[in-house]
Short mmCIF file of N, CA and C in Angstrom, two decimals:
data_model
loop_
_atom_site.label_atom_id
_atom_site.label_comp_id
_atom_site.label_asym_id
_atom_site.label_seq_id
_atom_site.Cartn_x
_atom_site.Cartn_y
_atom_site.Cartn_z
N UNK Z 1 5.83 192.93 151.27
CA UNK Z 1 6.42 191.68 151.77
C UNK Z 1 7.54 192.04 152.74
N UNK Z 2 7.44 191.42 153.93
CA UNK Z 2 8.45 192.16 154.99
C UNK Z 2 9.98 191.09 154.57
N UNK Z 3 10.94 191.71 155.09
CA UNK Z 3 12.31 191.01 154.52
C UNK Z 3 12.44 189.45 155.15
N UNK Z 4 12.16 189.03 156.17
CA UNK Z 4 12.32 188.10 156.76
C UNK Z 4 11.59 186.56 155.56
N UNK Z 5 9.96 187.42 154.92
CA UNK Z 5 9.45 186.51 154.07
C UNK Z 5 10.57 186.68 152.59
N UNK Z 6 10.59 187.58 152.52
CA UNK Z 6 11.59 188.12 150.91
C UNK Z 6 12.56 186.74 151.36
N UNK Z 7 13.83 186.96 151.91
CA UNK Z 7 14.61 186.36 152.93
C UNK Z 7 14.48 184.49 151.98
N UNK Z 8 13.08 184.30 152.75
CA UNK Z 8 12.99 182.87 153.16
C UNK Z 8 12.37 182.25 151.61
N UNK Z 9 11.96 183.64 150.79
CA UNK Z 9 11.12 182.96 149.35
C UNK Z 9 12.38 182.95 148.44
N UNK Z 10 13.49 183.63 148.14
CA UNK Z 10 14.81 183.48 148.23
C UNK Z 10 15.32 182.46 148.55
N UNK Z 11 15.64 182.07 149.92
CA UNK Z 11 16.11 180.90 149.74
C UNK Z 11 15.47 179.72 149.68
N UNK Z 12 14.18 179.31 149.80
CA UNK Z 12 13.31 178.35 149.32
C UNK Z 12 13.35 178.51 147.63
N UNK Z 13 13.45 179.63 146.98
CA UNK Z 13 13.57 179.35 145.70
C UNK Z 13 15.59 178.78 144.91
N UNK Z 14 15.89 179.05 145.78
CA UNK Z 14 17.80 178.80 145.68
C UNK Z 14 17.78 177.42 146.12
N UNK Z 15 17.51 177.00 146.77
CA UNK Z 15 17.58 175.70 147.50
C UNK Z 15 16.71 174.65 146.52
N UNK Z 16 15.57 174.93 145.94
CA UNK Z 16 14.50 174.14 144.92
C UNK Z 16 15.54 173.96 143.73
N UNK Z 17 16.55 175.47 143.21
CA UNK Z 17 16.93 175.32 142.06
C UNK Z 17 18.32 174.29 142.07
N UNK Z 18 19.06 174.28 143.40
CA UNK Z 18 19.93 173.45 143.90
C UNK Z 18 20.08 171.89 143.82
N UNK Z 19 18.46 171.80 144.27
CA UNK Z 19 18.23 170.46 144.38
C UNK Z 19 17.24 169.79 142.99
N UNK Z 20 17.06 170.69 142.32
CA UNK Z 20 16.69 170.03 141.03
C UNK Z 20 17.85 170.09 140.42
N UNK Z 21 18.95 171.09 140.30
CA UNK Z 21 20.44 170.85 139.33
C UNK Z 21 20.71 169.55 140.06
N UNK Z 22 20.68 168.60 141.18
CA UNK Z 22 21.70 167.79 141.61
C UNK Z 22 20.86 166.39 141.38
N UNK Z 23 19.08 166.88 141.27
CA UNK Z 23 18.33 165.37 140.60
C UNK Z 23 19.00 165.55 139.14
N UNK Z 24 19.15 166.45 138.07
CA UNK Z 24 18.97 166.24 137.11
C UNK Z 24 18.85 165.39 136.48
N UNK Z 25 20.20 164.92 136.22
CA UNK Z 25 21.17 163.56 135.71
C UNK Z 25 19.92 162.69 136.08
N UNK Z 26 19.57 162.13 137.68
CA UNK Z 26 18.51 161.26 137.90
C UNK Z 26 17.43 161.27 137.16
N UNK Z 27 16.69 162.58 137.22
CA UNK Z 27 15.20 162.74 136.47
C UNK Z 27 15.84 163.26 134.73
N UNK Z 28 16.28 163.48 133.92
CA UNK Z 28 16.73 162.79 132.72
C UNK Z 28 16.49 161.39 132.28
N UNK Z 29 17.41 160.63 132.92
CA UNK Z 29 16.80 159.33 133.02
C UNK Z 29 15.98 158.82 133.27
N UNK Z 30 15.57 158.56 134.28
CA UNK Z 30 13.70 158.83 134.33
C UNK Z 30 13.29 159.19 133.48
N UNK Z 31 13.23 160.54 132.56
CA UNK Z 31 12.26 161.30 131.90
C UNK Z 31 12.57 160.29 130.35
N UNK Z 32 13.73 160.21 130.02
CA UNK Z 32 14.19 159.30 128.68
C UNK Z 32 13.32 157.67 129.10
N UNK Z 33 13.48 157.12 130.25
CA UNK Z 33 12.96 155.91 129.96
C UNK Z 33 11.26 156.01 130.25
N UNK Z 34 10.47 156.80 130.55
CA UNK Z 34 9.20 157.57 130.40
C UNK Z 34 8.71 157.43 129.12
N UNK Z 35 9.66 158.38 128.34
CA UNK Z 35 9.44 159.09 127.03
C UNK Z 35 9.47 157.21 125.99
N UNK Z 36 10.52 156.64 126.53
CA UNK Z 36 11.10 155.55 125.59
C UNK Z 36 9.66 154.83 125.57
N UNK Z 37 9.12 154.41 126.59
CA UNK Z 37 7.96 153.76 127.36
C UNK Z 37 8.30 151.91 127.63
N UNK Z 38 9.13 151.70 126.51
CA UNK Z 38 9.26 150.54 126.63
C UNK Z 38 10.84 150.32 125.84
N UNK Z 39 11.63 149.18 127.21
CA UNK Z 39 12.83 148.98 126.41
C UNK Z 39 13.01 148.38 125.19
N UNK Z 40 14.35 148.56 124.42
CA UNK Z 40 14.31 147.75 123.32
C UNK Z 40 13.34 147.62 121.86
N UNK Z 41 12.51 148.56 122.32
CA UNK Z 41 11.55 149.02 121.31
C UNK Z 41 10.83 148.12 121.40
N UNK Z 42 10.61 147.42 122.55
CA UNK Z 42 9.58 146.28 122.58
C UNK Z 42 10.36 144.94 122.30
N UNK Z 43 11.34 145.01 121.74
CA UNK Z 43 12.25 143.71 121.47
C UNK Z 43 12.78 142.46 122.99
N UNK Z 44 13.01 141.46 122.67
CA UNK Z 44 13.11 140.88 123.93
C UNK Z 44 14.89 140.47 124.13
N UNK Z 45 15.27 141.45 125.03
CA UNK Z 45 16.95 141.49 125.29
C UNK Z 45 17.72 140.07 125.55
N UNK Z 46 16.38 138.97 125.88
CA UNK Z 46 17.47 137.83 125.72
C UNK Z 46 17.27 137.17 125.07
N UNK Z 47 16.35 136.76 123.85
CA UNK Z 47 16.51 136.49 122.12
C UNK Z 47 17.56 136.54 121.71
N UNK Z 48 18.25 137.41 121.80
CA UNK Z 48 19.69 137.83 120.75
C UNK Z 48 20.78 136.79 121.37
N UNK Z 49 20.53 136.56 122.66
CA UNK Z 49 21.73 135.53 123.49
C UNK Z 49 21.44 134.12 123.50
N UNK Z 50 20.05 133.54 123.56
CA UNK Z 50 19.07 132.53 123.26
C UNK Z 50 19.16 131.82 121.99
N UNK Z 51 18.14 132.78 120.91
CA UNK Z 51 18.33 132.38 119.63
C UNK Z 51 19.09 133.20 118.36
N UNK Z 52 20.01 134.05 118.82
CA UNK Z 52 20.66 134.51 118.22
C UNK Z 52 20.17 135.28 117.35
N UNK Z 53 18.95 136.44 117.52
CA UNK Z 53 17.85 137.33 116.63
C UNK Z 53 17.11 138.06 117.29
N UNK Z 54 16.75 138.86 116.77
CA UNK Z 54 15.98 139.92 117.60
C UNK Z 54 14.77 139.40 117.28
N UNK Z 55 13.94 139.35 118.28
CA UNK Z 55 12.60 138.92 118.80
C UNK Z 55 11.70 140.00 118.84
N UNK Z 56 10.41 140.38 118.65
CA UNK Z 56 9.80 140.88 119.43
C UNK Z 56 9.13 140.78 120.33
N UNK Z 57 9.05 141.18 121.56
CA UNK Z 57 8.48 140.64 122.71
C UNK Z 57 7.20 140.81 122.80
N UNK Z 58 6.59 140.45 124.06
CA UNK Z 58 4.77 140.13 123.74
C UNK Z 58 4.57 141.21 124.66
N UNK Z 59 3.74 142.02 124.48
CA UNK Z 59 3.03 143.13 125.59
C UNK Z 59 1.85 142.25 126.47
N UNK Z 60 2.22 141.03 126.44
CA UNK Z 60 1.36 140.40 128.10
C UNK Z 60 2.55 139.52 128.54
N UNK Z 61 3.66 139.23 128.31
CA UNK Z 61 5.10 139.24 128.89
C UNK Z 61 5.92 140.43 129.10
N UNK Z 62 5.54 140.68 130.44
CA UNK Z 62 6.48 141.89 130.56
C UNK Z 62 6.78 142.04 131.86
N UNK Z 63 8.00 142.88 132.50
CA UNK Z 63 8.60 143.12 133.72
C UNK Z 63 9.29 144.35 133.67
N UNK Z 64 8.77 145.44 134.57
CA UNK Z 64 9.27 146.31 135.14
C UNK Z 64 10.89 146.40 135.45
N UNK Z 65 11.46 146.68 135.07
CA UNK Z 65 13.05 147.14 135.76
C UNK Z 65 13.46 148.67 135.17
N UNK Z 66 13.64 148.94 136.69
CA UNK Z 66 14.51 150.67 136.62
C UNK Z 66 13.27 151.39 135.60
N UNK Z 67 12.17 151.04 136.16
CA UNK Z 67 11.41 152.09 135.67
C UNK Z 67 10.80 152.02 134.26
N UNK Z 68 11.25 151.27 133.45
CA UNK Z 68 10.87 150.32 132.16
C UNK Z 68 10.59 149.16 131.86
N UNK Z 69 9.33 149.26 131.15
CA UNK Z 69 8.80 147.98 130.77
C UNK Z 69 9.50 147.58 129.47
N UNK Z 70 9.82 146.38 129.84
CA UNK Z 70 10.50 145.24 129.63
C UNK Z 70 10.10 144.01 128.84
N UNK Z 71 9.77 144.01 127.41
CA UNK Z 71 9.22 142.60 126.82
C UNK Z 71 9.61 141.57 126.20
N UNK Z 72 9.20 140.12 126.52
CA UNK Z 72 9.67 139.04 126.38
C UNK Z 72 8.78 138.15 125.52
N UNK Z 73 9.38 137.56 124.91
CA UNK Z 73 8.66 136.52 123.75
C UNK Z 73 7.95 135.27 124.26
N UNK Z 74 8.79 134.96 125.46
CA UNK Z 74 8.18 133.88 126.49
C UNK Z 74 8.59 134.71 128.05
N UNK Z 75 7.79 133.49 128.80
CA UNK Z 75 7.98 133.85 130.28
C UNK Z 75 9.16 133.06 130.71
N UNK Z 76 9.98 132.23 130.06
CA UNK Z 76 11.37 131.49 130.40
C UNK Z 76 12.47 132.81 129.99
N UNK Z 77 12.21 133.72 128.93
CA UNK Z 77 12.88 134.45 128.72
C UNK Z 77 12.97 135.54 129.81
N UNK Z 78 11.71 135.92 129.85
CA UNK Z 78 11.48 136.82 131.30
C UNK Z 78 12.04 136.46 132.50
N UNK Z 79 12.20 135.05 133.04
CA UNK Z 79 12.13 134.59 134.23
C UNK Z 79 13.89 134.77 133.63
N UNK Z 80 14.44 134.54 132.73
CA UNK Z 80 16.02 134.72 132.86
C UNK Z 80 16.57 136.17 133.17
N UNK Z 81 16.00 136.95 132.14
CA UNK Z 81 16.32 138.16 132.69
C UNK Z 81 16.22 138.71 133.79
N UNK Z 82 15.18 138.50 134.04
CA UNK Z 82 14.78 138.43 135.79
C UNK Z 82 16.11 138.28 136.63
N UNK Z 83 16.60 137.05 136.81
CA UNK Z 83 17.39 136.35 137.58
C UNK Z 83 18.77 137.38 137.38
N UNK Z 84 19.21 138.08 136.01
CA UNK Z 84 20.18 138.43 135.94
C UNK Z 84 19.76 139.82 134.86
N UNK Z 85 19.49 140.59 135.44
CA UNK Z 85 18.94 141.51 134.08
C UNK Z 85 20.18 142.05 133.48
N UNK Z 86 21.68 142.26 134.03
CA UNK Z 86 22.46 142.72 133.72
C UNK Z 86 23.55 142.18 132.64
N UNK Z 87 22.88 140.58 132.62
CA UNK Z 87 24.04 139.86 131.50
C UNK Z 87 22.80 140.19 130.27
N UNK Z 88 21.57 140.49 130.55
CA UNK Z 88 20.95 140.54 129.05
C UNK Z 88 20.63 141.78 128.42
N UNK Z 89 20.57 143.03 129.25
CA UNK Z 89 20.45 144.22 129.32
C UNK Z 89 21.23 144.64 128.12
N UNK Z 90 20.64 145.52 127.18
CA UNK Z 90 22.11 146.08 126.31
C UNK Z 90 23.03 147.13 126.72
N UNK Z 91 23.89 147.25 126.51
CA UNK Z 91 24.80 148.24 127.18
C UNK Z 91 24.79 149.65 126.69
N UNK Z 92 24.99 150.34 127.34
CA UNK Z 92 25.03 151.72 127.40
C UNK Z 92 23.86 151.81 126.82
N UNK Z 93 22.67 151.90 128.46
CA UNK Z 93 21.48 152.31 128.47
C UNK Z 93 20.64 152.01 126.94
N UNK Z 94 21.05 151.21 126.34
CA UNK Z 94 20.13 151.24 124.71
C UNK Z 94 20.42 151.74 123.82
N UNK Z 95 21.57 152.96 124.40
CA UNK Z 95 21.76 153.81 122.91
C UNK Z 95 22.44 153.06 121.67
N UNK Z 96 22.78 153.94 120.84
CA UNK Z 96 23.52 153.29 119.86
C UNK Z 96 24.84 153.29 120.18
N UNK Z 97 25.43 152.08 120.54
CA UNK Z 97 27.04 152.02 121.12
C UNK Z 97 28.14 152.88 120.11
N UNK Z 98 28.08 152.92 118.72
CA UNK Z 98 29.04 153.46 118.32
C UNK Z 98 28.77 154.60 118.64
N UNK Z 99 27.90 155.93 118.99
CA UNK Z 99 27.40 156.91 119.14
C UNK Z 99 27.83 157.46 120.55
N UNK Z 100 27.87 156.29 121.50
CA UNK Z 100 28.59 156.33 122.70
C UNK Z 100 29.97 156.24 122.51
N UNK Z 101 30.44 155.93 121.79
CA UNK Z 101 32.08 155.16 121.63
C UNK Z 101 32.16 157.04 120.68
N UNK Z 102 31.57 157.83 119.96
CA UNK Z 102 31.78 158.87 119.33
C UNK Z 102 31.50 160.22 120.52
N UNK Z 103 31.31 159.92 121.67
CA UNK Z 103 31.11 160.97 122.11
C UNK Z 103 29.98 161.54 122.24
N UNK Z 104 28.66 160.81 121.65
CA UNK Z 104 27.39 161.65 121.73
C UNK Z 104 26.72 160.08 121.96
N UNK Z 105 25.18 160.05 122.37
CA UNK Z 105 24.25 159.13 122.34
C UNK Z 105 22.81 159.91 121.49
N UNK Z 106 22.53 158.57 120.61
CA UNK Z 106 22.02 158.16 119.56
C UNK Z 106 20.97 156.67 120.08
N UNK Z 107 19.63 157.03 119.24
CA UNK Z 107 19.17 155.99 119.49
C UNK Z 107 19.34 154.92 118.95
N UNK Z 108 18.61 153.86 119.27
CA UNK Z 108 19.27 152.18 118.46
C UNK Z 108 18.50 151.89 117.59
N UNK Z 109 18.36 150.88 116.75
CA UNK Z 109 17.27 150.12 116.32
C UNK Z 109 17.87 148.37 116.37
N UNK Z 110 16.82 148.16 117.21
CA UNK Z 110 16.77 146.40 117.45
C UNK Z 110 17.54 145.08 116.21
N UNK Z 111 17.04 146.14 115.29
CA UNK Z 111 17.84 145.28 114.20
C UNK Z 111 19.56 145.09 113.66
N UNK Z 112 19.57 146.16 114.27
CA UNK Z 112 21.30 146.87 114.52
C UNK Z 112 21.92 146.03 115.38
N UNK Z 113 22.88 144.62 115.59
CA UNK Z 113 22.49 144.64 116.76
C UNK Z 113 24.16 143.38 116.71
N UNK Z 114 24.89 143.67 117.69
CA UNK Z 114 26.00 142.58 117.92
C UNK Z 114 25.92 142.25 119.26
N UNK Z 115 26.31 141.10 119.25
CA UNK Z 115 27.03 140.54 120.68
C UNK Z 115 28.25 140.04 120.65
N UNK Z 116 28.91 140.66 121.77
CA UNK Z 116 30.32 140.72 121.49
C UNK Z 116 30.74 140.30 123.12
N UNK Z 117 31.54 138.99 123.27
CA UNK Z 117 31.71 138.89 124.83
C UNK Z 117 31.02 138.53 125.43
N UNK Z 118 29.77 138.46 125.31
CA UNK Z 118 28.44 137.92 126.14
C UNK Z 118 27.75 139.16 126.20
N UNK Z 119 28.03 140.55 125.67
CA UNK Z 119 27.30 141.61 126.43
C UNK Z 119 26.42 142.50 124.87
N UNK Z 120 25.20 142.29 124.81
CA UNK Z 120 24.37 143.09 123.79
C UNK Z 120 24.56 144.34 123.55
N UNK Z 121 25.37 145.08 122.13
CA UNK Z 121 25.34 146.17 121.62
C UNK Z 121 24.23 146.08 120.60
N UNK Z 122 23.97 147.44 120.73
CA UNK Z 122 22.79 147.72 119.67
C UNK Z 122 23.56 149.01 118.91
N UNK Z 123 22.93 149.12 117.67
CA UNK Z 123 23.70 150.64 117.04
C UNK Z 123 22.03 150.98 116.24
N UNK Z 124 22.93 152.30 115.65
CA UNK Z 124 21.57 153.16 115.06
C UNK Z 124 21.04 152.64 114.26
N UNK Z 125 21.56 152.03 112.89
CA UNK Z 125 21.02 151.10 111.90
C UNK Z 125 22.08 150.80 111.42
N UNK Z 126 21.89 149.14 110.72
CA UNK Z 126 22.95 148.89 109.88
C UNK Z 126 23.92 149.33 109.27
N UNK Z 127 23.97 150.06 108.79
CA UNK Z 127 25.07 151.01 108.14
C UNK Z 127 26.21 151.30 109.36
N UNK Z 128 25.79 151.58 110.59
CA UNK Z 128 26.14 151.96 111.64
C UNK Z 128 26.71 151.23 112.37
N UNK Z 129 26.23 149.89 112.34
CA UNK Z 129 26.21 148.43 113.33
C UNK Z 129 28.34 148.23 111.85
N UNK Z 130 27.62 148.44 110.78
CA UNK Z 130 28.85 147.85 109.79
C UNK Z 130 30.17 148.66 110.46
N UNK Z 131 30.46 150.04 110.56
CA UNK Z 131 31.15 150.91 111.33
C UNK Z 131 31.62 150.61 112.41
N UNK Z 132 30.43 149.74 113.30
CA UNK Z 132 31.01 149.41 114.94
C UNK Z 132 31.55 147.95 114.97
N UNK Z 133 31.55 147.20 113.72
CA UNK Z 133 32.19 146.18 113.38
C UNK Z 133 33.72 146.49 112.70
N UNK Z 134 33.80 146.80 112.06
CA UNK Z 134 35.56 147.17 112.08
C UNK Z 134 36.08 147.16 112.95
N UNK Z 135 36.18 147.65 114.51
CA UNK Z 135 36.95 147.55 115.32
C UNK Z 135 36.33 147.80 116.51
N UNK Z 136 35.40 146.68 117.26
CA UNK Z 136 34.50 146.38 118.36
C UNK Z 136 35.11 146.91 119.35
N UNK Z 137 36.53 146.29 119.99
CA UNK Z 137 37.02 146.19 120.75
C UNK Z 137 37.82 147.92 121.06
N UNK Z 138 37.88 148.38 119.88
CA UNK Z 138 38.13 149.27 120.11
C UNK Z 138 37.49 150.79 120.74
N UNK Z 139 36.12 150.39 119.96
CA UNK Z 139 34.82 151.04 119.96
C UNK Z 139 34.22 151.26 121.49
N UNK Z 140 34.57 149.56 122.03
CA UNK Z 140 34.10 149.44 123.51
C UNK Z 140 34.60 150.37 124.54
N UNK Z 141 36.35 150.31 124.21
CA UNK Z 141 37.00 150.86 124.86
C UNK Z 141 36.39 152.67 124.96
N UNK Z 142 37.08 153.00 123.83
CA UNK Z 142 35.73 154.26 123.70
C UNK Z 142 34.76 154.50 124.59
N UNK Z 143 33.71 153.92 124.20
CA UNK Z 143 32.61 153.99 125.09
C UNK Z 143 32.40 154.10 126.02
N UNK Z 144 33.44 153.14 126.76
CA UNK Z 144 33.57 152.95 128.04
C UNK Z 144 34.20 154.17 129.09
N UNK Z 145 34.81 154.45 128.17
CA UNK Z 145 35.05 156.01 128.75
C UNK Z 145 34.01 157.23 128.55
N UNK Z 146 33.43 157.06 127.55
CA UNK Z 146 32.64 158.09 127.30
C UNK Z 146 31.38 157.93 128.07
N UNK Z 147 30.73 156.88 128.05
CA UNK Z 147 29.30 156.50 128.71
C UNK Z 147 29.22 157.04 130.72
N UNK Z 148 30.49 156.88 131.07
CA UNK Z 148 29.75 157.49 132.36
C UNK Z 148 29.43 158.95 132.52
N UNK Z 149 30.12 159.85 132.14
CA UNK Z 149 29.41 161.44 131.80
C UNK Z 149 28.09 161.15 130.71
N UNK Z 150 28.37 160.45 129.49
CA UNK Z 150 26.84 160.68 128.82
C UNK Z 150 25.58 160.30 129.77
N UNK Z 151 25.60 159.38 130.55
CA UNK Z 151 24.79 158.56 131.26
C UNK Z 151 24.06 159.87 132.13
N UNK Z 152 24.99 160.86 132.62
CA UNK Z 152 24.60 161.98 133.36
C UNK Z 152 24.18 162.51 132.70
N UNK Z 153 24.06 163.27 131.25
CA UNK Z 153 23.58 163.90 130.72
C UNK Z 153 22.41 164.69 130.95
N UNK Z 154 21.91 165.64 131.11
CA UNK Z 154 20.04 165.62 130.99
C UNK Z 154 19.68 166.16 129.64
#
């Protein structure tokens, strides 16, 4: 191999490893909401704001956002989220909020589940959800600091 090719397979291989360290964070995410296949575990994110319960949504109501399918119990529910996916969305990406508020992310379960402020927390399970009830506000705060590095994570 003459140096000029050495050279150029070198830096075509430095430059590939460059630019996959700087997707990471991106394709992580991607790869988690892939893996997830469907938000909410199939649950419908604006049930809980609606009728105050976790729903499960219908797999022939559904909508794509950020790469995840999305299910709804009706198409009025859909057509709301739609309009605003961000007031029904749960926060911090789905995980389990106290788990975010601790420094690590944890998955949720649908049944876990507060609204606090207008904005949907989910936690790992009950036991968990009881923990992030003692002191919400505090928890948020937490989180809120912690969730933009976890969010990068890969």
């Amino acid at each position: 191999m003459s140096t000029l090719s050495r050279r150029a397979l070198i830096g075509s291989a430095t430059l590939g490893i460059v630019g996959i360290g700087l997707l990471r964070p991106a394709l992580a995410m991607i790869e988690m909401s892939r893996l997830a296949g469907v938000a909410v575990s199939g649950y419908d994110p604006v049930a809980y704001f609606t009728e105050g319960k976790p729903r499960p949504g219908s797999e022939s109501i559904t909508l794509m956002h950020q790469g995840v399918e999305w299910r709804f119990a009706s198409t009025a529910n859909r057509d709301l989220f739609k309009a605003n996916p961000a007031k029904y969305a749960p926060q911090y990406g789905g995980f389990c909020s106290w788990a975010v508020a601790q420094g690590y992310t944890a998955p949720a379960d649908p049944q876990a589940w507060a609204v606090h402020q207008g904005k949907l927390y989910l936690n790992y399970n009950l036991e968990v959800r009881e923990r992030w009830k003692t002191d919400i506000p505090g928890h948020i705060s937490k989180a809120n600091v912690n969730w933009p590095n976890l969010s990068k994570a890969p």
